[in-house]
Amino acid sequence: MIADTLRVPAELSARVPAEQRGPGLGRDAVRLLVSRGTAEPAHHAFGELPELLAPGDVLVVNTSSTLPAAVDGRVGDGRGRGEPVVVHFSTRADRWHPAGRAVAGRWAVELRSPDGRGSTRPRAGGPPGAVVRMPGGARLALEAPVDPGGVRLWWARLRGARADELMRRHGRPIRYGYTDRDQPLAAYRTVFAVDSPGGGSAEMPSAARPFTAELVARLVSKGVQFAPISLDTGVASAEAFEPPYPERFVVPAATAWLVNAARARRRAAPRAVGGRIVAVGTTAVRALESAAGADGRIRAAAGWTDLVVTPERGVRAVDGLLTGLHEPTASHLLMLRAVASATADGEALGRAYAAAVRRRYLWHEFGDLHLLLPG
């Protein structure tokens, strides 16, 4: 287990976006660690990605936009000032949510305490019936934990305002303590983001952040194809070691066709270069694998997914993964091990992460990237 042997020094957290680290830098000014099967990890600049992929490869990208999901509030009934909190709006349930119709219309929210430096620290939610006074006279009533055994995420009903309007007027992107300062919402949106009414992610699908329009054009010119999916990711606090919660996703019919066609070409010509399905981010893996049958064939799908991709379950459609560097205790590492184990020995991911620490790669949403490819 990586968590047993690897410690990531705090100074390896990316504190600002790449374009703010020096004059003339762009979003794509990050490093790229490349793992190919059992080979020793290689070190590249992210701008070299077109040279690392081949014509016919398919990049699966998440088009979900990031919400200004952090809103200030105060816990209490209005008598006195109340306790200041920051509400993180994670996920809005509908009647098809796996938790059932009882949570339809509720938001899964996380309450955190301001740390006095512009960020927040963990805080348990609840108790049931607690009310958070929100800007503009809105009120958020906490009802029950999302996980009956948990204390962090709670189902809550918002009254007196629409959540999207409340976030638009009073919200800001969720920010954690390893960053230096607040950033504008634009800093948390990727080049692939598309606004969709009622949709959006509490946290940025950050693996796609370093892509620029110029880099996308270079990839397309080379013959790399892009397949969009949407998965609205919820709050995944840096301090928590929890499996992912159900998330809303869409795999369009055109993406299913594109992926199936690439896989068919690869099966017909296994020695040919290209035709690999490379997910951009763990969200893309989750969405695509949720739409994959036991035979690996992708079908158009939409709804909620509670799939957890583990080494035991494996991957059915994904050949490679472009992703950020995750905390050694993060549940995302189970998914990375599943992808890595498809083409390498069980130690490949550990070797890559150890190399990333030695070479001073940067972690978290503004940090460097890791590309896992078949050997």
Coordinates of C-alpha atoms in Angstrom, one line a residue:
M1 CA 0.0 0.0 0.0
I2 CA 1.4 3.4 -1.0
A3 CA -0.1 4.9 2.2
D4 CA 2.1 2.6 4.3
T5 CA 5.4 3.8 2.7
L6 CA 5.0 7.2 1.1
R7 CA 4.8 10.6 2.7
V8 CA 4.2 13.6 0.6
P9 CA 5.9 16.7 2.1
A10 CA 3.6 19.7 2.6
E11 CA 5.8 21.8 0.3
L12 CA 4.8 19.7 -2.6
S13 CA 1.3 21.0 -2.6
A14 CA 0.6 23.3 -5.6
R15 CA -0.4 26.5 -3.9
V16 CA -1.3 28.6 -7.0
P17 CA -2.3 27.7 -10.6
A18 CA 0.6 27.1 -13.0
E19 CA 0.1 30.4 -14.8
Q20 CA 0.7 32.3 -11.6
R21 CA 4.1 30.7 -10.8
G22 CA 6.1 32.9 -13.1
P23 CA 5.8 35.4 -16.0
G24 CA 4.9 34.0 -19.4
L25 CA 3.6 30.7 -18.0
G26 CA 0.3 29.2 -19.2
R27 CA -2.0 26.5 -17.7
D28 CA 0.0 23.9 -19.5
A29 CA 3.2 24.8 -17.6
V30 CA 3.1 21.6 -15.5
R31 CA 5.1 18.4 -15.5
L32 CA 4.0 15.1 -16.7
L33 CA 5.1 11.8 -15.1
V34 CA 4.6 8.9 -17.5
S35 CA 4.2 5.3 -16.5
R36 CA 4.3 2.6 -19.3
G37 CA 3.6 -0.9 -18.0
T38 CA 6.5 -2.1 -15.9
A39 CA 9.0 0.4 -17.3
E40 CA 10.6 2.9 -15.0
P41 CA 8.6 6.2 -14.9
A42 CA 9.6 8.8 -17.4
H43 CA 9.6 12.6 -16.9
H44 CA 8.1 15.1 -19.5
A45 CA 6.6 18.5 -19.8
F46 CA 2.8 18.4 -20.3
G47 CA 3.2 20.2 -23.6
E48 CA 4.8 17.0 -24.9
L49 CA 1.5 15.1 -24.6
P50 CA 0.9 15.0 -28.4
E51 CA 4.3 13.2 -28.9
L52 CA 3.3 10.6 -26.2
L53 CA -0.1 9.7 -27.9
A54 CA -0.7 8.2 -31.3
P55 CA -3.2 8.8 -34.1
G56 CA -6.4 7.0 -33.2
D57 CA -6.0 7.3 -29.5
V58 CA -9.2 8.6 -27.8
L59 CA -9.1 11.0 -24.9
V60 CA -12.3 10.8 -22.8
V61 CA -12.9 14.2 -21.2
N62 CA -15.4 15.5 -18.6
T63 CA -17.3 18.5 -19.7
S64 CA -18.8 19.3 -16.2
S65 CA -18.3 22.9 -15.2
T66 CA -17.3 23.9 -11.7
L67 CA -19.8 25.6 -9.4
P68 CA -19.1 28.4 -6.9
A69 CA -20.1 25.9 -4.3
A70 CA -18.7 27.5 -1.2
V71 CA -21.1 29.9 0.6
D72 CA -20.8 31.6 4.0
G73 CA -23.5 31.1 6.6
R74 CA -24.2 31.0 10.3
V75 CA -25.6 28.1 12.3
G76 CA -28.4 29.2 14.6
D77 CA -31.9 30.4 14.7
G78 CA -31.1 34.2 14.5
R79 CA -31.0 34.9 18.2
G80 CA -27.4 36.2 18.4
R81 CA -24.8 36.1 15.7
G82 CA -24.5 32.3 15.5
E83 CA -21.5 30.2 14.6
P84 CA -19.9 31.1 11.3
V85 CA -19.6 28.2 8.8
V86 CA -18.8 27.7 5.2
V87 CA -21.3 25.5 3.4
H88 CA -20.0 23.3 0.6
F89 CA -22.9 22.4 -1.7
S90 CA -22.0 18.9 -3.0
T91 CA -24.8 17.2 -4.8
R92 CA -28.5 17.8 -5.4
A93 CA -30.6 14.6 -5.3
D94 CA -33.6 13.9 -7.5
R95 CA -36.1 11.1 -7.3
W96 CA -33.8 8.7 -9.1
H97 CA -31.0 9.1 -6.6
P98 CA -29.8 5.7 -5.2
A99 CA -30.9 6.9 -1.7
G100 CA -34.5 7.0 -2.8
R101 CA -37.2 9.5 -3.3
A102 CA -37.1 10.6 0.3
V103 CA -34.0 12.7 -0.5
A104 CA -35.4 14.2 -3.8
G105 CA -34.8 17.9 -3.8
R106 CA -32.3 17.8 -1.0
W107 CA -28.7 18.9 -1.2
A108 CA -25.8 16.9 0.2
V109 CA -23.8 19.6 2.0
E110 CA -20.6 19.8 4.0
L111 CA -20.2 22.4 6.8
R112 CA -16.7 23.6 7.5
S113 CA -15.3 26.1 9.9
P114 CA -13.5 29.2 8.7
D115 CA -9.8 29.0 9.6
G116 CA -9.2 32.8 9.7
R117 CA -6.8 32.6 6.7
G118 CA -9.5 32.4 4.0
S119 CA -9.7 28.7 4.0
T120 CA -11.6 26.2 6.1
R121 CA -11.0 23.3 8.5
P122 CA -13.1 20.2 9.0
R123 CA -16.3 20.4 11.1
A124 CA -18.9 17.7 11.8
G125 CA -22.4 18.4 10.4
G126 CA -25.7 18.3 12.3
P127 CA -27.5 17.9 14.6
P128 CA -30.7 17.1 12.8
G129 CA -32.9 20.1 12.7
A130 CA -30.0 22.6 12.8
V131 CA -30.5 25.6 10.6
V132 CA -27.9 27.5 8.7
R133 CA -28.8 31.1 7.9
M134 CA -27.6 31.9 4.4
P135 CA -27.2 35.3 2.6
G136 CA -30.3 37.0 1.4
G137 CA -32.5 35.4 4.0
A138 CA -32.3 31.9 2.8
R139 CA -32.1 29.0 5.3
L140 CA -30.6 25.6 5.1
A141 CA -32.1 22.9 7.4
L142 CA -30.0 19.9 8.1
E143 CA -32.0 16.7 8.1
A144 CA -29.8 13.5 8.3
P145 CA -26.3 12.3 7.5
V146 CA -25.8 11.1 3.9
D147 CA -24.0 8.1 5.3
P148 CA -25.8 6.9 8.5
G149 CA -22.4 6.2 10.0
G150 CA -20.9 9.5 8.9
V151 CA -20.7 13.0 10.3
R152 CA -19.4 15.0 7.4
L153 CA -22.0 15.2 4.6
W154 CA -25.6 15.9 5.5
W155 CA -28.9 16.0 3.5
A156 CA -30.3 19.5 3.8
R157 CA -33.3 21.4 2.4
L158 CA -32.7 24.9 1.2
R159 CA -35.6 27.4 1.6
G160 CA -35.9 31.0 0.5
A161 CA -33.6 30.8 -2.5
R162 CA -32.7 28.6 -5.4
A163 CA -29.3 27.1 -4.8
D164 CA -28.0 28.0 -8.3
E165 CA -28.9 31.6 -7.7
L166 CA -27.5 31.6 -4.2
M167 CA -24.2 30.2 -5.4
R168 CA -24.1 32.6 -8.4
R169 CA -24.6 35.7 -6.2
H170 CA -22.8 34.7 -3.0
G171 CA -20.6 31.7 -3.7
R172 CA -17.0 31.1 -4.6
P173 CA -15.0 28.0 -5.6
I174 CA -14.2 25.5 -2.8
R175 CA -10.7 26.1 -1.5
Y176 CA -8.5 24.0 0.8
G177 CA -5.8 25.1 3.1
Y178 CA -2.9 24.0 1.0
T179 CA -3.6 26.9 -1.5
D180 CA -2.4 30.4 -0.9
R181 CA -5.5 32.4 -1.7
D182 CA -8.9 32.4 -3.3
Q183 CA -9.0 32.2 -7.1
P184 CA -11.7 33.3 -9.5
L185 CA -14.1 30.7 -10.8
A186 CA -12.4 30.8 -14.2
A187 CA -9.3 29.3 -12.6
Y188 CA -11.3 26.3 -11.6
R189 CA -12.9 25.6 -15.0
T190 CA -11.3 23.5 -17.8
V191 CA -11.2 24.2 -21.5
F192 CA -13.8 21.4 -21.9
A193 CA -16.4 22.8 -19.5
V194 CA -19.9 23.3 -20.7
D195 CA -22.6 25.0 -18.7
S196 CA -25.7 22.9 -18.1
P197 CA -28.8 24.1 -16.2
G198 CA -29.0 22.2 -12.9
G199 CA -25.6 20.6 -13.4
G200 CA -22.1 21.3 -12.4
S201 CA -19.4 20.0 -10.1
A202 CA -18.6 21.0 -6.6
E203 CA -14.9 20.4 -7.3
M204 CA -13.1 20.8 -10.6
P205 CA -12.3 17.8 -12.8
S206 CA -8.8 18.9 -12.4
A207 CA -6.9 16.5 -14.7
A208 CA -8.1 18.5 -17.7
R209 CA -7.1 21.9 -16.2
P210 CA -3.7 22.1 -18.0
F211 CA -5.3 21.6 -21.5
T212 CA -5.3 24.8 -23.6
A213 CA -7.1 25.4 -26.9
E214 CA -3.7 25.4 -28.6
L215 CA -2.8 22.0 -27.2
V216 CA -6.2 20.5 -28.1
A217 CA -5.6 21.7 -31.7
R218 CA -2.2 20.0 -31.8
L219 CA -3.7 16.8 -30.5
V220 CA -6.5 16.9 -33.1
S221 CA -4.0 17.7 -35.8
K222 CA -2.1 14.5 -34.9
G223 CA -5.2 12.4 -35.1
V224 CA -6.1 12.1 -31.4
Q225 CA -9.8 12.0 -30.9
F226 CA -11.8 13.5 -28.0
A227 CA -14.9 11.8 -26.5
P228 CA -17.0 13.9 -24.1
I229 CA -18.7 12.6 -21.0
S230 CA -20.2 14.5 -18.1
L231 CA -19.9 13.6 -14.4
D232 CA -20.8 16.1 -11.8
T233 CA -18.4 15.5 -9.0
G234 CA -19.3 16.2 -5.4
V235 CA -17.2 17.4 -2.4
A236 CA -14.2 15.2 -1.7
S237 CA -12.6 16.9 1.3
A238 CA -8.8 16.6 1.4
E239 CA -8.9 15.3 4.9
A240 CA -11.4 12.6 4.3
F241 CA -10.6 8.9 3.4
E242 CA -14.0 7.9 2.0
P243 CA -15.3 6.1 -1.0
P244 CA -16.9 8.2 -3.7
Y245 CA -20.6 9.0 -3.3
P246 CA -23.2 8.5 -6.0
E247 CA -22.7 11.1 -8.8
R248 CA -24.8 12.2 -11.8
F249 CA -23.3 11.2 -15.1
V250 CA -24.0 11.1 -18.8
V251 CA -22.2 9.1 -21.5
P252 CA -23.6 10.3 -24.9
A253 CA -24.4 7.9 -27.7
A254 CA -21.7 9.6 -29.9
T255 CA -19.0 8.9 -27.2
A256 CA -20.2 5.3 -26.9
W257 CA -19.9 4.8 -30.7
L258 CA -16.4 6.5 -30.8
V259 CA -15.0 4.4 -28.0
N260 CA -16.5 1.1 -29.3
A261 CA -15.1 1.9 -32.8
A262 CA -11.6 2.5 -31.5
R263 CA -11.7 -0.7 -29.4
A264 CA -12.9 -2.7 -32.5
R265 CA -10.0 -1.3 -34.6
R266 CA -7.5 -2.2 -31.9
R267 CA -8.8 -5.7 -31.6
A268 CA -8.6 -6.1 -35.4
A269 CA -5.0 -4.8 -35.5
P270 CA -3.5 -5.4 -32.0
R271 CA 0.0 -4.5 -33.1
A272 CA -1.0 -1.2 -34.6
V273 CA -0.2 2.0 -32.7
G274 CA -3.1 4.0 -31.4
G275 CA -6.7 3.2 -30.6
R276 CA -6.1 3.4 -26.9
I277 CA -8.9 4.7 -24.6
V278 CA -7.3 7.2 -22.3
A279 CA -9.5 8.7 -19.6
V280 CA -8.7 12.3 -18.6
G281 CA -9.3 12.1 -14.8
T282 CA -10.8 9.7 -12.5
T283 CA -14.3 11.1 -13.2
A284 CA -14.0 10.1 -16.8
V285 CA -13.0 6.5 -15.7
R286 CA -16.0 6.3 -13.4
A287 CA -18.5 7.5 -16.0
L288 CA -17.1 5.4 -18.8
E289 CA -16.9 2.2 -16.7
S290 CA -20.4 2.8 -15.4
A291 CA -21.6 2.6 -19.1
A292 CA -19.5 -0.5 -19.9
G293 CA -21.0 -3.9 -20.1
A294 CA -19.2 -7.1 -19.0
D295 CA -17.8 -7.3 -22.5
G296 CA -16.3 -3.9 -22.3
R297 CA -18.8 -2.5 -24.8
I298 CA -20.0 1.1 -24.0
R299 CA -23.6 1.9 -24.2
A300 CA -25.1 5.4 -24.0
A301 CA -26.2 5.9 -20.4
A302 CA -27.3 8.7 -18.0
G303 CA -28.3 8.8 -14.4
W304 CA -26.5 8.1 -11.1
T305 CA -23.5 6.0 -10.6
D306 CA -22.3 4.5 -7.3
L307 CA -19.6 2.4 -9.1
V308 CA -16.3 2.2 -7.2
V309 CA -13.5 1.0 -9.5
T310 CA -11.1 -1.2 -7.6
P311 CA -8.3 -3.5 -8.6
E312 CA -10.6 -6.4 -7.9
R313 CA -13.3 -5.1 -10.2
G314 CA -10.7 -3.9 -12.8
V315 CA -11.4 -1.8 -15.8
R316 CA -13.3 -2.9 -18.9
A317 CA -13.0 -0.1 -21.4
V318 CA -10.2 2.2 -20.2
D319 CA -6.6 1.5 -21.4
G320 CA -4.9 4.5 -19.9
L321 CA -5.4 7.4 -17.5
L322 CA -4.2 11.0 -17.3
T323 CA -4.7 12.1 -13.7
G324 CA -3.4 14.4 -11.0
L325 CA -1.3 13.2 -8.1
H326 CA -3.4 12.0 -5.2
E327 CA -2.9 11.8 -1.5
P328 CA -1.5 8.3 -0.6
T329 CA -4.7 7.7 1.5
A330 CA -7.1 8.9 -1.2
S331 CA -9.7 6.3 -2.4
H332 CA -8.8 7.4 -5.9
L333 CA -5.7 5.4 -5.7
L334 CA -7.8 2.2 -5.8
M335 CA -8.9 3.3 -9.3
L336 CA -5.3 4.1 -10.3
R337 CA -4.2 0.7 -9.2
A338 CA -7.0 -0.8 -11.3
V339 CA -5.8 0.9 -14.4
A340 CA -2.1 0.3 -13.7
S341 CA -2.7 -3.3 -12.8
A342 CA -4.3 -3.9 -16.3
T343 CA -0.9 -3.6 -17.9
A344 CA 1.8 -3.7 -15.2
D345 CA 2.9 -5.4 -12.0
G346 CA 1.3 -4.5 -8.8
E347 CA 4.2 -2.3 -7.7
A348 CA 4.2 0.1 -10.7
L349 CA 2.1 2.7 -9.1
G350 CA 4.2 2.7 -6.0
R351 CA 7.3 3.2 -8.0
A352 CA 5.8 6.1 -9.9
Y353 CA 4.6 7.9 -6.8
A354 CA 8.0 7.4 -5.1
A355 CA 9.7 8.9 -8.2
A356 CA 7.2 11.8 -8.1
V357 CA 8.2 12.7 -4.6
R358 CA 12.0 12.4 -5.4
R359 CA 11.6 14.6 -8.4
R360 CA 9.5 17.2 -6.5
Y361 CA 6.3 16.9 -8.5
L362 CA 3.4 19.1 -7.3
W363 CA 0.2 17.6 -5.8
H364 CA -3.5 18.6 -5.9
E365 CA -5.7 20.4 -8.4
F366 CA -3.1 23.0 -9.6
G367 CA -0.3 20.5 -9.6
D368 CA 1.5 18.2 -12.1
L369 CA 0.0 15.2 -13.9
H370 CA 0.6 11.5 -14.2
L371 CA -0.1 9.6 -17.5
L372 CA -0.5 5.8 -17.2
L373 CA -0.3 3.9 -20.5
P374 CA -0.1 0.3 -21.4
G375 CA 3.5 -1.0 -21.8

